[in-house]
Amino acid sequence: LLDRIMKWIDDQYSDTKRIMVLSGDRGSGKSTIAHTISHHYHGLRRLGSSIFISQGENTAQTRNPALYFPTVASDLAVLDSQFRRRLWDIIKDDIALTHTTDPTDQLKNFILAPSAELAIAGPILITIDGVDDCDEPNGLHRFLSVLADKADQLPLNFRVLLTVNANSPVLYHFTS
């Protein structure tokens, strides 16, 4: 399974889906797989961001879906100076953007716009583990709807690995 996930992450063809949802029963090892994959890509300097919700942390960044895109953007800015400069160019002229909780605006301004025409070679992994364990179901629904709807606008080399529990309503967003 690890090899299959890594092959998907490394495949940067235009027809490759940008999101993979790993589902299974509680305790089946989804988080272990997510940690292992994230650790591997961190070592390669290819981990764009990782959010681990199901680890019992009650921090705002892991439990509040309104902060997922800003967290990813912040992590990407740390990873790549070109992304950081583009993100700053976007928010410096409209500092109010930093307070938006609308996931469509967040994705557009914090991820898509700064990553347009980036020269990052190789895969960039974004991991969100235990996404169905967040505290705000309405906010999560909005976040997932935007992510599912706009995933094909992400750069070709971006991959989003989500882990969820079996039979989670989250799966509804990604079945086609």
PDB file of C-alpha atoms in Angstrom:
ATOM      1  CA  LEU A   1       0.000   0.000   0.000  1.00  0.00           C
ATOM      2  CA  LEU A   2       2.844   2.405   0.818  1.00  0.00           C
ATOM      3  CA  ASP A   3       4.419   1.773  -2.583  1.00  0.00           C
ATOM      4  CA  ARG A   4       1.088   2.351  -4.316  1.00  0.00           C
ATOM      5  CA  ILE A   5       0.549   5.664  -2.505  1.00  0.00           C
ATOM      6  CA  MET A   6       4.108   6.819  -3.249  1.00  0.00           C
ATOM      7  CA  LYS A   7       3.700   5.913  -6.900  1.00  0.00           C
ATOM      8  CA  TRP A   8       0.528   8.041  -7.033  1.00  0.00           C
ATOM      9  CA  ILE A   9       2.300  10.965  -5.331  1.00  0.00           C
ATOM     10  CA  ASP A  10       5.240  10.768  -7.722  1.00  0.00           C
ATOM     11  CA  ASP A  11       3.045  10.510 -10.850  1.00  0.00           C
ATOM     12  CA  GLN A  12       2.764  14.042 -12.208  1.00  0.00           C
ATOM     13  CA  TYR A  13       0.762  13.486 -15.353  1.00  0.00           C
ATOM     14  CA  SER A  14      -2.151  15.809 -16.005  1.00  0.00           C
ATOM     15  CA  ASP A  15      -4.765  13.054 -15.780  1.00  0.00           C
ATOM     16  CA  THR A  16      -3.656  11.913 -12.318  1.00  0.00           C
ATOM     17  CA  LYS A  17      -6.171  12.768  -9.616  1.00  0.00           C
ATOM     18  CA  ARG A  18      -4.772  15.239  -7.096  1.00  0.00           C
ATOM     19  CA  ILE A  19      -6.629  13.766  -4.089  1.00  0.00           C
ATOM     20  CA  MET A  20      -6.447  10.291  -2.607  1.00  0.00           C
ATOM     21  CA  VAL A  21      -8.762   9.295   0.226  1.00  0.00           C
ATOM     22  CA  LEU A  22      -7.551   6.449   2.415  1.00  0.00           C
ATOM     23  CA  SER A  23     -10.431   5.035   4.445  1.00  0.00           C
ATOM     24  CA  GLY A  24     -10.637   2.243   6.959  1.00  0.00           C
ATOM     25  CA  ASP A  25     -11.896   1.237  10.363  1.00  0.00           C
ATOM     26  CA  ARG A  26     -10.640   3.028  13.474  1.00  0.00           C
ATOM     27  CA  GLY A  27      -7.323   1.543  14.507  1.00  0.00           C
ATOM     28  CA  SER A  28      -6.638   0.036  11.076  1.00  0.00           C
ATOM     29  CA  GLY A  29      -3.382   1.957  10.581  1.00  0.00           C
ATOM     30  CA  LYS A  30      -4.472   4.911   8.455  1.00  0.00           C
ATOM     31  CA  SER A  31      -2.629   7.398  10.676  1.00  0.00           C
ATOM     32  CA  THR A  32       0.481   5.235  10.715  1.00  0.00           C
ATOM     33  CA  ILE A  33       0.451   5.156   6.922  1.00  0.00           C
ATOM     34  CA  ALA A  34      -0.098   8.926   6.768  1.00  0.00           C
ATOM     35  CA  HIS A  35       2.784   9.514   9.207  1.00  0.00           C
ATOM     36  CA  THR A  36       5.086   7.156   7.300  1.00  0.00           C
ATOM     37  CA  ILE A  37       4.322   8.758   3.933  1.00  0.00           C
ATOM     38  CA  SER A  38       4.602  12.284   5.373  1.00  0.00           C
ATOM     39  CA  HIS A  39       7.910  11.467   7.051  1.00  0.00           C
ATOM     40  CA  HIS A  40       9.284  10.070   3.790  1.00  0.00           C
ATOM     41  CA  TYR A  41       8.345  13.180   1.775  1.00  0.00           C
ATOM     42  CA  HIS A  42       9.531  15.482   4.562  1.00  0.00           C
ATOM     43  CA  GLY A  43      12.952  13.855   4.232  1.00  0.00           C
ATOM     44  CA  LEU A  44      12.871  14.605   0.505  1.00  0.00           C
ATOM     45  CA  ARG A  45      11.769  18.239   1.164  1.00  0.00           C
ATOM     46  CA  ARG A  46       8.521  17.426  -0.658  1.00  0.00           C
ATOM     47  CA  LEU A  47       6.092  17.637   2.260  1.00  0.00           C
ATOM     48  CA  GLY A  48       4.052  20.757   1.598  1.00  0.00           C
ATOM     49  CA  SER A  49       1.967  20.417   4.748  1.00  0.00           C
ATOM     50  CA  SER A  50       0.644  17.870   7.199  1.00  0.00           C
ATOM     51  CA  ILE A  51      -2.336  18.230   9.502  1.00  0.00           C
ATOM     52  CA  PHE A  52      -3.047  15.376  11.906  1.00  0.00           C
ATOM     53  CA  ILE A  53      -6.518  15.867  13.352  1.00  0.00           C
ATOM     54  CA  SER A  54      -7.143  12.462  14.885  1.00  0.00           C
ATOM     55  CA  GLN A  55      -4.152  12.575  17.210  1.00  0.00           C
ATOM     56  CA  GLY A  56      -6.171  13.995  20.097  1.00  0.00           C
ATOM     57  CA  GLU A  57      -4.728  17.483  19.725  1.00  0.00           C
ATOM     58  CA  ASN A  58      -7.172  20.250  20.462  1.00  0.00           C
ATOM     59  CA  THR A  59      -5.261  23.054  18.801  1.00  0.00           C
ATOM     60  CA  ALA A  60      -7.186  25.431  16.588  1.00  0.00           C
ATOM     61  CA  GLN A  61      -5.138  24.485  13.518  1.00  0.00           C
ATOM     62  CA  THR A  62      -6.030  20.823  13.700  1.00  0.00           C
ATOM     63  CA  ARG A  63      -9.629  21.000  14.865  1.00  0.00           C
ATOM     64  CA  ASN A  64     -10.962  23.967  12.867  1.00  0.00           C
ATOM     65  CA  PRO A  65     -11.423  23.454   9.105  1.00  0.00           C
ATOM     66  CA  ALA A  66     -11.482  27.236   8.574  1.00  0.00           C
ATOM     67  CA  LEU A  67      -7.749  27.134   9.312  1.00  0.00           C
ATOM     68  CA  TYR A  68      -6.770  24.225   7.026  1.00  0.00           C
ATOM     69  CA  PHE A  69      -6.014  26.244   3.870  1.00  0.00           C
ATOM     70  CA  PRO A  70      -4.164  28.983   5.814  1.00  0.00           C
ATOM     71  CA  THR A  71      -2.118  26.298   7.571  1.00  0.00           C
ATOM     72  CA  VAL A  72      -1.243  24.645   4.264  1.00  0.00           C
ATOM     73  CA  ALA A  73      -0.290  28.031   2.794  1.00  0.00           C
ATOM     74  CA  SER A  74       1.910  28.827   5.775  1.00  0.00           C
ATOM     75  CA  ASP A  75       3.639  25.459   5.524  1.00  0.00           C
ATOM     76  CA  LEU A  76       4.157  25.857   1.768  1.00  0.00           C
ATOM     77  CA  ALA A  77       5.665  29.300   2.399  1.00  0.00           C
ATOM     78  CA  VAL A  78       8.186  27.720   4.757  1.00  0.00           C
ATOM     79  CA  LEU A  79       9.007  25.029   2.200  1.00  0.00           C
ATOM     80  CA  ASP A  80       9.482  27.300  -0.814  1.00  0.00           C
ATOM     81  CA  SER A  81      10.727  30.900  -0.866  1.00  0.00           C
ATOM     82  CA  GLN A  82       9.147  31.587  -4.276  1.00  0.00           C
ATOM     83  CA  PHE A  83       5.733  30.535  -2.929  1.00  0.00           C
ATOM     84  CA  ARG A  84       6.347  32.689   0.171  1.00  0.00           C
ATOM     85  CA  ARG A  85       7.088  35.772  -1.946  1.00  0.00           C
ATOM     86  CA  ARG A  86       3.994  35.243  -4.125  1.00  0.00           C
ATOM     87  CA  LEU A  87       1.787  34.712  -1.079  1.00  0.00           C
ATOM     88  CA  TRP A  88       3.129  37.898   0.499  1.00  0.00           C
ATOM     89  CA  ASP A  89       2.529  39.846  -2.734  1.00  0.00           C
ATOM     90  CA  ILE A  90      -1.119  38.757  -2.604  1.00  0.00           C
ATOM     91  CA  ILE A  91      -1.837  39.523   1.046  1.00  0.00           C
ATOM     92  CA  LYS A  92       0.257  42.682   1.484  1.00  0.00           C
ATOM     93  CA  ASP A  93      -2.156  44.640  -0.710  1.00  0.00           C
ATOM     94  CA  ASP A  94      -5.248  43.258   1.025  1.00  0.00           C
ATOM     95  CA  ILE A  95      -4.390  42.322   4.597  1.00  0.00           C
ATOM     96  CA  ALA A  96      -8.089  41.618   5.265  1.00  0.00           C
ATOM     97  CA  LEU A  97      -7.587  38.378   3.317  1.00  0.00           C
ATOM     98  CA  THR A  98      -5.739  36.994   6.334  1.00  0.00           C
ATOM     99  CA  HIS A  99      -9.020  37.070   8.261  1.00  0.00           C
ATOM    100  CA  THR A 100     -11.268  35.365   5.733  1.00  0.00           C
ATOM    101  CA  THR A 101     -12.865  32.101   6.763  1.00  0.00           C
ATOM    102  CA  ASP A 102     -14.398  31.435   3.356  1.00  0.00           C
ATOM    103  CA  PRO A 103     -12.679  28.297   1.998  1.00  0.00           C
ATOM    104  CA  THR A 104     -13.170  29.358  -1.630  1.00  0.00           C
ATOM    105  CA  ASP A 105     -11.352  32.651  -1.031  1.00  0.00           C
ATOM    106  CA  GLN A 106      -8.705  30.871   1.039  1.00  0.00           C
ATOM    107  CA  LEU A 107      -7.952  28.276  -1.621  1.00  0.00           C
ATOM    108  CA  LYS A 108      -7.896  30.869  -4.382  1.00  0.00           C
ATOM    109  CA  ASN A 109      -5.724  33.437  -2.585  1.00  0.00           C
ATOM    110  CA  PHE A 110      -3.564  31.306  -0.309  1.00  0.00           C
ATOM    111  CA  ILE A 111      -2.892  28.226  -2.476  1.00  0.00           C
ATOM    112  CA  LEU A 112      -3.893  28.565  -6.139  1.00  0.00           C
ATOM    113  CA  ALA A 113      -2.724  32.116  -6.868  1.00  0.00           C
ATOM    114  CA  PRO A 114       0.691  31.828  -5.175  1.00  0.00           C
ATOM    115  CA  SER A 115       1.347  28.432  -6.759  1.00  0.00           C
ATOM    116  CA  ALA A 116       0.434  29.515 -10.290  1.00  0.00           C
ATOM    117  CA  GLU A 117       3.467  29.116 -12.533  1.00  0.00           C
ATOM    118  CA  LEU A 118       5.702  27.946  -9.689  1.00  0.00           C
ATOM    119  CA  ALA A 119       8.916  26.293 -10.734  1.00  0.00           C
ATOM    120  CA  ILE A 120       8.829  23.637  -8.016  1.00  0.00           C
ATOM    121  CA  ALA A 121      10.023  20.403  -9.580  1.00  0.00           C
ATOM    122  CA  GLY A 122       8.868  17.122  -8.128  1.00  0.00           C
ATOM    123  CA  PRO A 123       5.855  16.167  -6.053  1.00  0.00           C
ATOM    124  CA  ILE A 124       4.448  18.230  -3.200  1.00  0.00           C
ATOM    125  CA  LEU A 125       2.433  16.267  -0.642  1.00  0.00           C
ATOM    126  CA  ILE A 126      -0.280  17.685   1.579  1.00  0.00           C
ATOM    127  CA  THR A 127      -1.521  15.253   4.224  1.00  0.00           C
ATOM    128  CA  ILE A 128      -4.698  15.710   6.249  1.00  0.00           C
ATOM    129  CA  ASP A 129      -5.168  12.788   8.604  1.00  0.00           C
ATOM    130  CA  GLY A 130      -8.429  12.044  10.397  1.00  0.00           C
ATOM    131  CA  VAL A 131     -10.301  14.772   8.568  1.00  0.00           C
ATOM    132  CA  ASP A 132     -13.669  13.440   9.742  1.00  0.00           C
ATOM    133  CA  ASP A 133     -12.629  13.975  13.390  1.00  0.00           C
ATOM    134  CA  CYS A 134     -12.725  17.769  13.194  1.00  0.00           C
ATOM    135  CA  ASP A 135     -14.980  19.697  15.566  1.00  0.00           C
ATOM    136  CA  GLU A 136     -17.016  21.718  13.076  1.00  0.00           C
ATOM    137  CA  PRO A 137     -19.071  19.595  10.659  1.00  0.00           C
ATOM    138  CA  ASN A 138     -20.495  22.573   8.741  1.00  0.00           C
ATOM    139  CA  GLY A 139     -17.066  24.127   8.274  1.00  0.00           C
ATOM    140  CA  LEU A 140     -15.670  20.747   7.279  1.00  0.00           C
ATOM    141  CA  HIS A 141     -18.414  20.298   4.689  1.00  0.00           C
ATOM    142  CA  ARG A 142     -17.566  23.693   3.154  1.00  0.00           C
ATOM    143  CA  PHE A 143     -13.827  22.961   3.189  1.00  0.00           C
ATOM    144  CA  LEU A 144     -14.251  19.534   1.578  1.00  0.00           C
ATOM    145  CA  SER A 145     -16.726  20.815  -1.021  1.00  0.00           C
ATOM    146  CA  VAL A 146     -14.241  23.469  -2.152  1.00  0.00           C
ATOM    147  CA  LEU A 147     -11.308  21.046  -2.094  1.00  0.00           C
ATOM    148  CA  ALA A 148     -13.186  18.418  -4.108  1.00  0.00           C
ATOM    149  CA  ASP A 149     -14.550  20.975  -6.574  1.00  0.00           C
ATOM    150  CA  LYS A 150     -11.258  22.808  -7.182  1.00  0.00           C
ATOM    151  CA  ALA A 151      -8.732  19.945  -6.886  1.00  0.00           C
ATOM    152  CA  ASP A 152      -8.101  19.904 -10.625  1.00  0.00           C
ATOM    153  CA  GLN A 153      -6.900  23.521 -10.370  1.00  0.00           C
ATOM    154  CA  LEU A 154      -4.047  22.568  -8.065  1.00  0.00           C
ATOM    155  CA  PRO A 155      -0.623  22.400  -9.702  1.00  0.00           C
ATOM    156  CA  LEU A 156       0.024  19.093 -11.467  1.00  0.00           C
ATOM    157  CA  ASN A 157       2.635  18.102  -8.890  1.00  0.00           C
ATOM    158  CA  PHE A 158       0.435  18.697  -5.804  1.00  0.00           C
ATOM    159  CA  ARG A 159      -1.064  15.646  -4.102  1.00  0.00           C
ATOM    160  CA  VAL A 160      -3.508  15.673  -1.194  1.00  0.00           C
ATOM    161  CA  LEU A 161      -3.706  12.550   0.960  1.00  0.00           C
ATOM    162  CA  LEU A 162      -6.784  12.446   3.208  1.00  0.00           C
ATOM    163  CA  THR A 163      -7.506   9.744   5.753  1.00  0.00           C
ATOM    164  CA  VAL A 164     -11.027   9.111   7.026  1.00  0.00           C
ATOM    165  CA  ASN A 165     -12.932   6.451   8.867  1.00  0.00           C
ATOM    166  CA  ALA A 166     -14.838   3.830   6.919  1.00  0.00           C
ATOM    167  CA  ASN A 167     -18.380   4.877   6.019  1.00  0.00           C
ATOM    168  CA  SER A 168     -17.607   8.504   6.866  1.00  0.00           C
ATOM    169  CA  PRO A 169     -19.850  11.149   5.300  1.00  0.00           C
ATOM    170  CA  VAL A 170     -16.588  12.754   4.118  1.00  0.00           C
ATOM    171  CA  LEU A 171     -16.392  10.084   1.426  1.00  0.00           C
ATOM    172  CA  TYR A 172     -19.478  11.613  -0.226  1.00  0.00           C
ATOM    173  CA  HIS A 173     -17.343  14.530  -1.416  1.00  0.00           C
ATOM    174  CA  PHE A 174     -14.919  12.301  -3.297  1.00  0.00           C
ATOM    175  CA  THR A 175     -17.030   9.626  -4.936  1.00  0.00           C
ATOM    176  CA  SER A 176     -17.477   9.946  -8.650  1.00  0.00           C
TER     177      SER A 176
END
